[in-house]
Amino acid sequence: MRTLVARLDSDGDVLLAGPAVRAAATAGEVVLLCGPNGVRAAELLPGVSRIVEWECPWIVNPASDVRPVDIEAVIALVHGIRADVALVLTSFHQSPLPTALLLRLAGVPKIVARSTDYPGSLLDVRLRDDPDIPEAERALQVARAAGFELPEGDDGRLAVTDPPEADLSGPYVVVHPGATAPARTWSPDRWAKAVVALTSAGHRVVVTGGPAEAELTGHVAGACGLDLGGRTGFRELAGVLKGAAAVVVGNTGPAHLAVAVGTPVVSLFAPVVPAVRWAPYGRHVLLGDQNAPCRGSRARECPVPGHPCLDLVDPAAVVAAVAEVTA
């Protein structure tokens, strides 16, 4: 059997699809259809046989134009995959139906998704409910509705293929200050103060970030931390996170990557999306006011002056949380 799994957003979303992918892989080949921001994570997922990249205009932000030539091209691409079944995995605020329409036009004979909207003939198996459960479990339920189950001994947690070992001697704590949505992470000065506080508490601090975040990581690392901003690819970052005693991070992909390599997380979590669905799916401590005015807004930029849901967190609370998760 060949299964097409569509998860079209970012690295963290793709990592959370991992248990569903592994369940589908028990029946044969899995082709993962993902967006350009999810390819790095897709390359690390166990069970993926092939990756097909597509920038979906109703998922990516900022959105690209919907052009007939692009739609025709992706329909032809999916048709060539010859999938027996497709799983369309979406977040609670996304509809699977536009993607399902393309898959139907591409000739996929069986399409399974969770949809609160009436799907007509677009879905063969529809999960109607939308439970407040972790995103990884919601995705796995879609796979199970298609008839797939995790292999014996698979605990359903997040996982990636073995990353390279980091060339860092001695114990350390990782601080990852960046996020694609500024509302979902701490302010730079708060991160910098946390690095000082962690160093004062006896921790060696390694600061990580992507190539576009070099200025941020340099500011946060200051004179105390080791700045690795822009010096690791996603696979290498997985190795750095795996070697850490703990990872301090906002609500962003590396939080899920840390869990996938078995490292506990201190999560600076803004309630713009619900923690019950999006908190790290593994050992973690959650910091931040989950009842702040921004709750449930899905805002990318903080809508409340002063970013109070996170910036009222004292760096000392981060030190205490690191002690808790590493105890």
Short mmCIF file of C-alpha atoms in Angstrom, two decimals:
data_model
loop_
_atom_site.label_atom_id
_atom_site.label_comp_id
_atom_site.label_asym_id
_atom_site.label_seq_id
_atom_site.Cartn_x
_atom_site.Cartn_y
_atom_site.Cartn_z
CA MET A 1 0.00 0.00 0.00
CA ARG A 2 1.13 3.55 -0.71
CA THR A 3 -0.14 6.24 1.65
CA LEU A 4 0.05 9.96 1.02
CA VAL A 5 0.25 12.01 4.23
CA ALA A 6 -0.39 15.74 3.75
CA ARG A 7 0.95 18.07 6.46
CA LEU A 8 1.54 21.37 4.74
CA ASP A 9 2.77 23.82 7.37
CA SER A 10 5.91 24.12 9.49
CA ASP A 11 8.63 21.94 11.02
CA GLY A 12 6.89 21.60 14.37
CA ASP A 13 3.62 20.55 12.72
CA VAL A 14 5.44 17.92 10.66
CA LEU A 15 7.21 16.55 13.75
CA LEU A 16 3.85 16.23 15.50
CA ALA A 17 2.61 14.16 12.55
CA GLY A 18 5.35 11.61 13.26
CA PRO A 19 3.26 9.02 15.14
CA ALA A 20 0.60 9.07 12.39
CA VAL A 21 3.32 8.60 9.75
CA ARG A 22 4.79 5.62 11.62
CA ALA A 23 1.34 4.05 11.89
CA ALA A 24 0.77 4.43 8.12
CA ALA A 25 4.23 3.02 7.43
CA THR A 26 3.25 -0.31 8.93
CA ALA A 27 1.15 -0.92 5.81
CA GLY A 28 3.72 0.08 3.21
CA GLU A 29 5.25 3.15 1.60
CA VAL A 30 4.54 6.65 2.96
CA VAL A 31 4.85 9.74 0.76
CA LEU A 32 4.82 12.95 2.80
CA LEU A 33 3.38 16.03 1.08
CA CYS A 34 4.69 19.03 2.98
CA GLY A 35 5.38 22.73 2.63
CA PRO A 36 8.81 24.33 2.23
CA ASN A 37 8.90 25.14 5.94
CA GLY A 38 8.38 21.51 6.87
CA VAL A 39 10.89 19.73 4.64
CA ARG A 40 13.72 19.81 7.20
CA ALA A 41 11.59 18.01 9.76
CA ALA A 42 10.19 15.61 7.17
CA GLU A 43 13.73 14.47 6.37
CA LEU A 44 14.12 13.32 9.98
CA LEU A 45 10.85 11.41 10.37
CA PRO A 46 11.02 7.62 10.66
CA GLY A 47 8.70 5.90 8.22
CA VAL A 48 8.86 8.47 5.41
CA SER A 49 9.79 6.89 2.07
CA ARG A 50 9.56 10.01 -0.09
CA ILE A 51 9.01 13.73 0.39
CA VAL A 52 7.06 15.91 -2.03
CA GLU A 53 7.32 19.66 -1.40
CA TRP A 54 4.47 22.01 -2.25
CA GLU A 55 3.87 25.60 -1.14
CA CYS A 56 0.15 25.47 -0.42
CA PRO A 57 -1.43 28.95 -0.81
CA TRP A 58 -4.09 28.38 1.87
CA ILE A 59 -1.55 27.25 4.47
CA VAL A 60 1.73 29.18 4.09
CA ASN A 61 2.15 32.62 5.63
CA PRO A 62 2.54 34.98 3.86
CA ALA A 63 0.22 33.37 1.35
CA SER A 64 1.23 32.97 -2.27
CA ASP A 65 -1.20 33.60 -5.11
CA VAL A 66 -3.55 30.84 -6.21
CA ARG A 67 -2.58 30.27 -9.86
CA PRO A 68 -4.30 27.70 -12.08
CA VAL A 69 -0.98 26.54 -13.50
CA ASP A 70 0.32 25.72 -10.00
CA ILE A 71 -2.86 23.89 -9.04
CA GLU A 72 -2.77 21.87 -12.25
CA ALA A 73 0.89 21.03 -11.59
CA VAL A 74 0.29 19.72 -8.06
CA ILE A 75 -2.71 17.69 -9.23
CA ALA A 76 -0.49 16.07 -11.88
CA LEU A 77 2.24 15.51 -9.28
CA VAL A 78 -0.11 13.80 -6.84
CA HIS A 79 -1.66 11.76 -9.65
CA GLY A 80 1.80 10.42 -10.42
CA ILE A 81 2.25 9.25 -6.82
CA ARG A 82 -0.54 6.67 -7.32
CA ALA A 83 -1.51 6.72 -3.65
CA ASP A 84 -4.00 4.16 -2.39
CA VAL A 85 -5.10 6.36 0.51
CA ALA A 86 -4.41 9.89 1.73
CA LEU A 87 -4.40 11.30 5.26
CA VAL A 88 -4.96 15.06 5.36
CA LEU A 89 -3.59 16.33 8.68
CA THR A 90 -4.58 19.84 9.73
CA SER A 91 -4.70 21.96 12.86
CA PHE A 92 -7.99 22.78 14.55
CA HIS A 93 -8.25 26.12 12.73
CA GLN A 94 -7.55 24.71 9.26
CA SER A 95 -9.98 23.03 6.87
CA PRO A 96 -8.78 19.88 5.10
CA LEU A 97 -11.31 20.32 2.30
CA PRO A 98 -9.33 22.43 -0.22
CA THR A 99 -6.50 19.91 -0.06
CA ALA A 100 -8.98 17.04 -0.24
CA LEU A 101 -10.43 18.54 -3.42
CA LEU A 102 -7.00 18.52 -5.08
CA LEU A 103 -6.38 14.95 -3.98
CA ARG A 104 -9.76 13.89 -5.34
CA LEU A 105 -9.03 15.57 -8.68
CA ALA A 106 -5.69 13.75 -8.69
CA GLY A 107 -7.53 10.43 -8.46
CA VAL A 108 -6.73 9.43 -4.87
CA PRO A 109 -9.36 6.74 -4.20
CA LYS A 110 -9.61 7.09 -0.41
CA ILE A 111 -9.18 10.30 1.58
CA VAL A 112 -9.34 10.51 5.37
CA ALA A 113 -9.39 13.69 7.46
CA ARG A 114 -10.93 15.44 10.45
CA SER A 115 -13.49 18.04 9.31
CA THR A 116 -16.12 19.98 11.21
CA ASP A 117 -17.46 21.25 7.85
CA TYR A 118 -19.66 19.08 5.64
CA PRO A 119 -17.26 17.43 3.15
CA GLY A 120 -19.73 16.03 0.62
CA SER A 121 -17.86 13.54 -1.53
CA LEU A 122 -14.43 14.98 -0.77
CA LEU A 123 -13.78 12.62 2.14
CA ASP A 124 -14.31 8.87 2.35
CA VAL A 125 -13.68 8.75 6.10
CA ARG A 126 -14.52 11.82 8.16
CA LEU A 127 -13.77 12.42 11.83
CA ARG A 128 -16.39 14.92 12.91
CA ASP A 129 -15.17 15.75 16.41
CA ASP A 130 -12.36 18.12 17.37
CA PRO A 131 -11.20 17.08 20.83
CA ASP A 132 -8.96 19.20 23.04
CA ILE A 133 -6.05 16.79 22.99
CA PRO A 134 -2.39 17.07 21.93
CA GLU A 135 -1.89 17.64 18.22
CA ALA A 136 0.13 14.44 17.84
CA GLU A 137 -2.80 12.41 19.18
CA ARG A 138 -5.29 14.19 16.89
CA ALA A 139 -3.16 13.25 13.89
CA LEU A 140 -2.77 9.66 15.06
CA GLN A 141 -6.56 9.37 15.35
CA VAL A 142 -6.83 10.20 11.63
CA ALA A 143 -4.36 7.42 10.82
CA ARG A 144 -6.33 5.00 12.97
CA ALA A 145 -9.57 5.99 11.23
CA ALA A 146 -7.89 4.93 7.98
CA GLY A 147 -7.16 1.52 9.49
CA PHE A 148 -3.54 2.05 10.52
CA GLU A 149 -2.07 1.30 13.92
CA LEU A 150 1.32 1.86 15.51
CA PRO A 151 3.63 -1.15 15.45
CA GLU A 152 4.03 -3.21 18.57
CA GLY A 153 6.36 -1.52 21.03
CA ASP A 154 5.85 1.97 19.58
CA ASP A 155 4.77 4.27 22.43
CA GLY A 156 3.34 6.93 20.11
CA ARG A 157 5.76 9.63 21.22
CA LEU A 158 7.63 11.98 18.90
CA ALA A 159 10.75 10.57 17.28
CA VAL A 160 13.38 11.38 14.67
CA THR A 161 16.15 9.40 13.04
CA ASP A 162 19.44 9.50 14.94
CA PRO A 163 21.01 12.97 14.67
CA PRO A 164 24.78 13.51 14.62
CA GLU A 165 26.47 13.85 17.98
CA ALA A 166 27.16 17.46 18.91
CA ASP A 167 30.79 18.49 19.28
CA LEU A 168 30.21 20.04 22.70
CA SER A 169 32.03 18.79 25.78
CA GLY A 170 30.50 18.74 29.25
CA PRO A 171 26.90 19.31 30.36
CA TYR A 172 24.96 22.27 28.99
CA VAL A 173 21.50 23.83 28.72
CA VAL A 174 20.20 25.07 25.37
CA VAL A 175 18.39 28.40 25.06
CA HIS A 176 16.54 28.85 21.76
CA PRO A 177 15.07 32.37 21.69
CA GLY A 178 13.69 32.64 18.14
CA ALA A 179 10.28 31.84 16.68
CA THR A 180 8.59 32.53 13.36
CA ALA A 181 5.75 34.25 15.24
CA PRO A 182 7.12 36.85 17.71
CA ALA A 183 4.02 36.52 19.90
CA ARG A 184 5.03 32.95 20.70
CA THR A 185 8.35 33.65 22.35
CA TRP A 186 9.95 35.79 25.04
CA SER A 187 11.33 39.26 24.33
CA PRO A 188 15.09 39.35 23.52
CA ASP A 189 16.09 41.18 26.70
CA ARG A 190 14.23 38.62 28.85
CA TRP A 191 16.09 35.83 27.08
CA ALA A 192 19.40 37.58 27.68
CA LYS A 193 18.63 37.95 31.39
CA ALA A 194 17.72 34.26 31.55
CA VAL A 195 21.11 33.31 30.11
CA VAL A 196 22.81 35.37 32.83
CA ALA A 197 20.61 33.79 35.50
CA LEU A 198 21.26 30.26 34.25
CA THR A 199 25.01 30.91 34.13
CA SER A 200 24.94 32.30 37.66
CA ALA A 201 23.16 29.10 38.75
CA GLY A 202 26.07 27.05 37.42
CA HIS A 203 24.80 26.04 33.99
CA ARG A 204 26.78 26.20 30.79
CA VAL A 205 24.42 27.83 28.27
CA VAL A 206 24.39 27.21 24.51
CA VAL A 207 22.24 29.58 22.43
CA THR A 208 20.86 28.27 19.14
CA GLY A 209 19.05 29.83 16.19
CA GLY A 210 18.81 29.89 12.42
CA PRO A 211 20.92 31.93 9.98
CA ALA A 212 18.43 34.82 10.05
CA GLU A 213 18.58 34.94 13.85
CA ALA A 214 22.30 35.58 14.28
CA GLU A 215 21.78 39.10 15.64
CA LEU A 216 19.21 37.79 18.13
CA THR A 217 21.34 34.88 19.34
CA GLY A 218 24.39 37.12 19.70
CA HIS A 219 22.40 39.53 21.87
CA VAL A 220 20.94 36.72 23.97
CA ALA A 221 24.24 34.86 24.44
CA GLY A 222 26.05 38.02 25.50
CA ALA A 223 29.26 37.36 27.40
CA CYS A 224 27.90 34.29 29.19
CA GLY A 225 26.52 31.91 26.55
CA LEU A 226 28.03 30.04 23.63
CA ASP A 227 26.44 31.48 20.49
CA LEU A 228 25.66 28.83 17.84
CA GLY A 229 23.21 31.03 15.95
CA GLY A 230 23.30 30.20 12.23
CA ARG A 231 25.93 27.49 12.72
CA THR A 232 23.71 24.41 12.70
CA GLY A 233 21.33 22.93 10.17
CA PHE A 234 18.13 21.30 11.40
CA ARG A 235 19.70 17.85 11.71
CA GLU A 236 22.73 19.28 13.51
CA LEU A 237 20.40 21.24 15.79
CA ALA A 238 18.73 17.96 16.70
CA GLY A 239 22.13 16.68 17.82
CA VAL A 240 22.78 19.79 19.93
CA LEU A 241 19.35 19.46 21.56
CA LYS A 242 19.85 15.74 22.19
CA GLY A 243 23.05 16.40 24.09
CA ALA A 244 21.50 19.07 26.33
CA ALA A 245 20.31 18.56 29.88
CA ALA A 246 17.30 20.77 29.07
CA VAL A 247 16.06 23.13 26.38
CA VAL A 248 14.49 26.52 27.14
CA VAL A 249 12.39 27.64 24.18
CA GLY A 250 9.19 29.37 23.06
CA ASN A 251 6.34 27.73 21.18
CA THR A 252 8.23 26.89 18.01
CA GLY A 253 9.54 23.90 16.06
CA PRO A 254 12.71 23.27 18.11
CA ALA A 255 10.52 22.71 21.20
CA HIS A 256 9.03 19.68 19.45
CA LEU A 257 12.42 18.68 18.07
CA ALA A 258 13.82 18.66 21.62
CA VAL A 259 11.03 16.34 22.76
CA ALA A 260 11.62 14.10 19.73
CA VAL A 261 15.25 13.55 20.76
CA GLY A 262 14.27 12.89 24.38
CA THR A 263 15.36 16.16 26.00
CA PRO A 264 13.08 17.85 28.60
CA VAL A 265 11.77 21.30 27.75
CA VAL A 266 11.12 24.50 29.65
CA SER A 267 8.43 26.06 27.47
CA LEU A 268 7.84 29.82 27.41
CA PHE A 269 4.33 29.32 26.06
CA ALA A 270 2.07 32.19 25.01
CA PRO A 271 -1.64 31.24 25.09
CA VAL A 272 -2.38 32.59 21.59
CA VAL A 273 -2.92 28.89 20.81
CA PRO A 274 -4.07 26.36 23.43
CA ALA A 275 -1.35 24.62 25.38
CA VAL A 276 -3.45 21.48 25.70
CA ARG A 277 -2.95 21.02 21.95
CA TRP A 278 0.44 22.58 21.27
CA ALA A 279 2.59 22.27 24.39
CA PRO A 280 5.66 20.02 23.97
CA TYR A 281 4.46 16.42 23.71
CA GLY A 282 6.85 15.06 26.31
CA ARG A 283 8.50 16.01 29.58
CA HIS A 284 8.21 19.76 30.07
CA VAL A 285 7.44 22.64 32.39
CA LEU A 286 5.11 25.31 31.05
CA LEU A 287 5.75 28.98 31.89
CA GLY A 288 3.55 31.94 30.98
CA ASP A 289 0.10 33.24 31.88
CA GLN A 290 -2.30 30.88 30.10
CA ASN A 291 -5.26 33.15 30.92
CA ALA A 292 -3.79 36.33 29.44
CA PRO A 293 -5.98 38.57 27.20
CA CYS A 294 -4.32 37.19 24.06
CA ARG A 295 -5.66 33.71 24.84
CA GLY A 296 -6.92 31.90 21.75
CA SER A 297 -6.25 34.84 19.43
CA ARG A 298 -3.76 32.93 17.20
CA ALA A 299 -1.90 36.24 16.94
CA ARG A 300 1.53 36.26 15.32
CA GLU A 301 2.39 39.69 16.75
CA CYS A 302 1.50 40.27 20.41
CA PRO A 303 -1.85 42.15 20.55
CA VAL A 304 -1.34 43.30 24.16
CA PRO A 305 1.15 46.08 25.03
CA GLY A 306 4.13 44.77 26.95
CA HIS A 307 3.67 41.12 25.97
CA PRO A 308 2.52 40.38 29.55
CA CYS A 309 1.73 36.68 29.10
CA LEU A 310 5.47 35.97 28.85
CA ASP A 311 7.42 39.09 29.78
CA LEU A 312 6.09 38.97 33.35
CA VAL A 313 7.89 35.64 33.78
CA ASP A 314 10.94 36.17 35.97
CA PRO A 315 14.22 34.64 34.71
CA ALA A 316 14.51 33.04 38.14
CA ALA A 317 11.44 30.97 37.23
CA VAL A 318 13.37 29.60 34.24
CA VAL A 319 16.23 28.58 36.50
CA ALA A 320 13.79 26.82 38.83
CA ALA A 321 12.07 25.11 35.90
CA VAL A 322 15.38 23.83 34.53
CA ALA A 323 16.15 22.40 37.96
CA GLU A 324 12.74 20.71 37.97
CA VAL A 325 12.98 19.05 34.56
CA THR A 326 16.56 17.90 35.13
CA ALA A 327 15.99 16.55 38.64
#
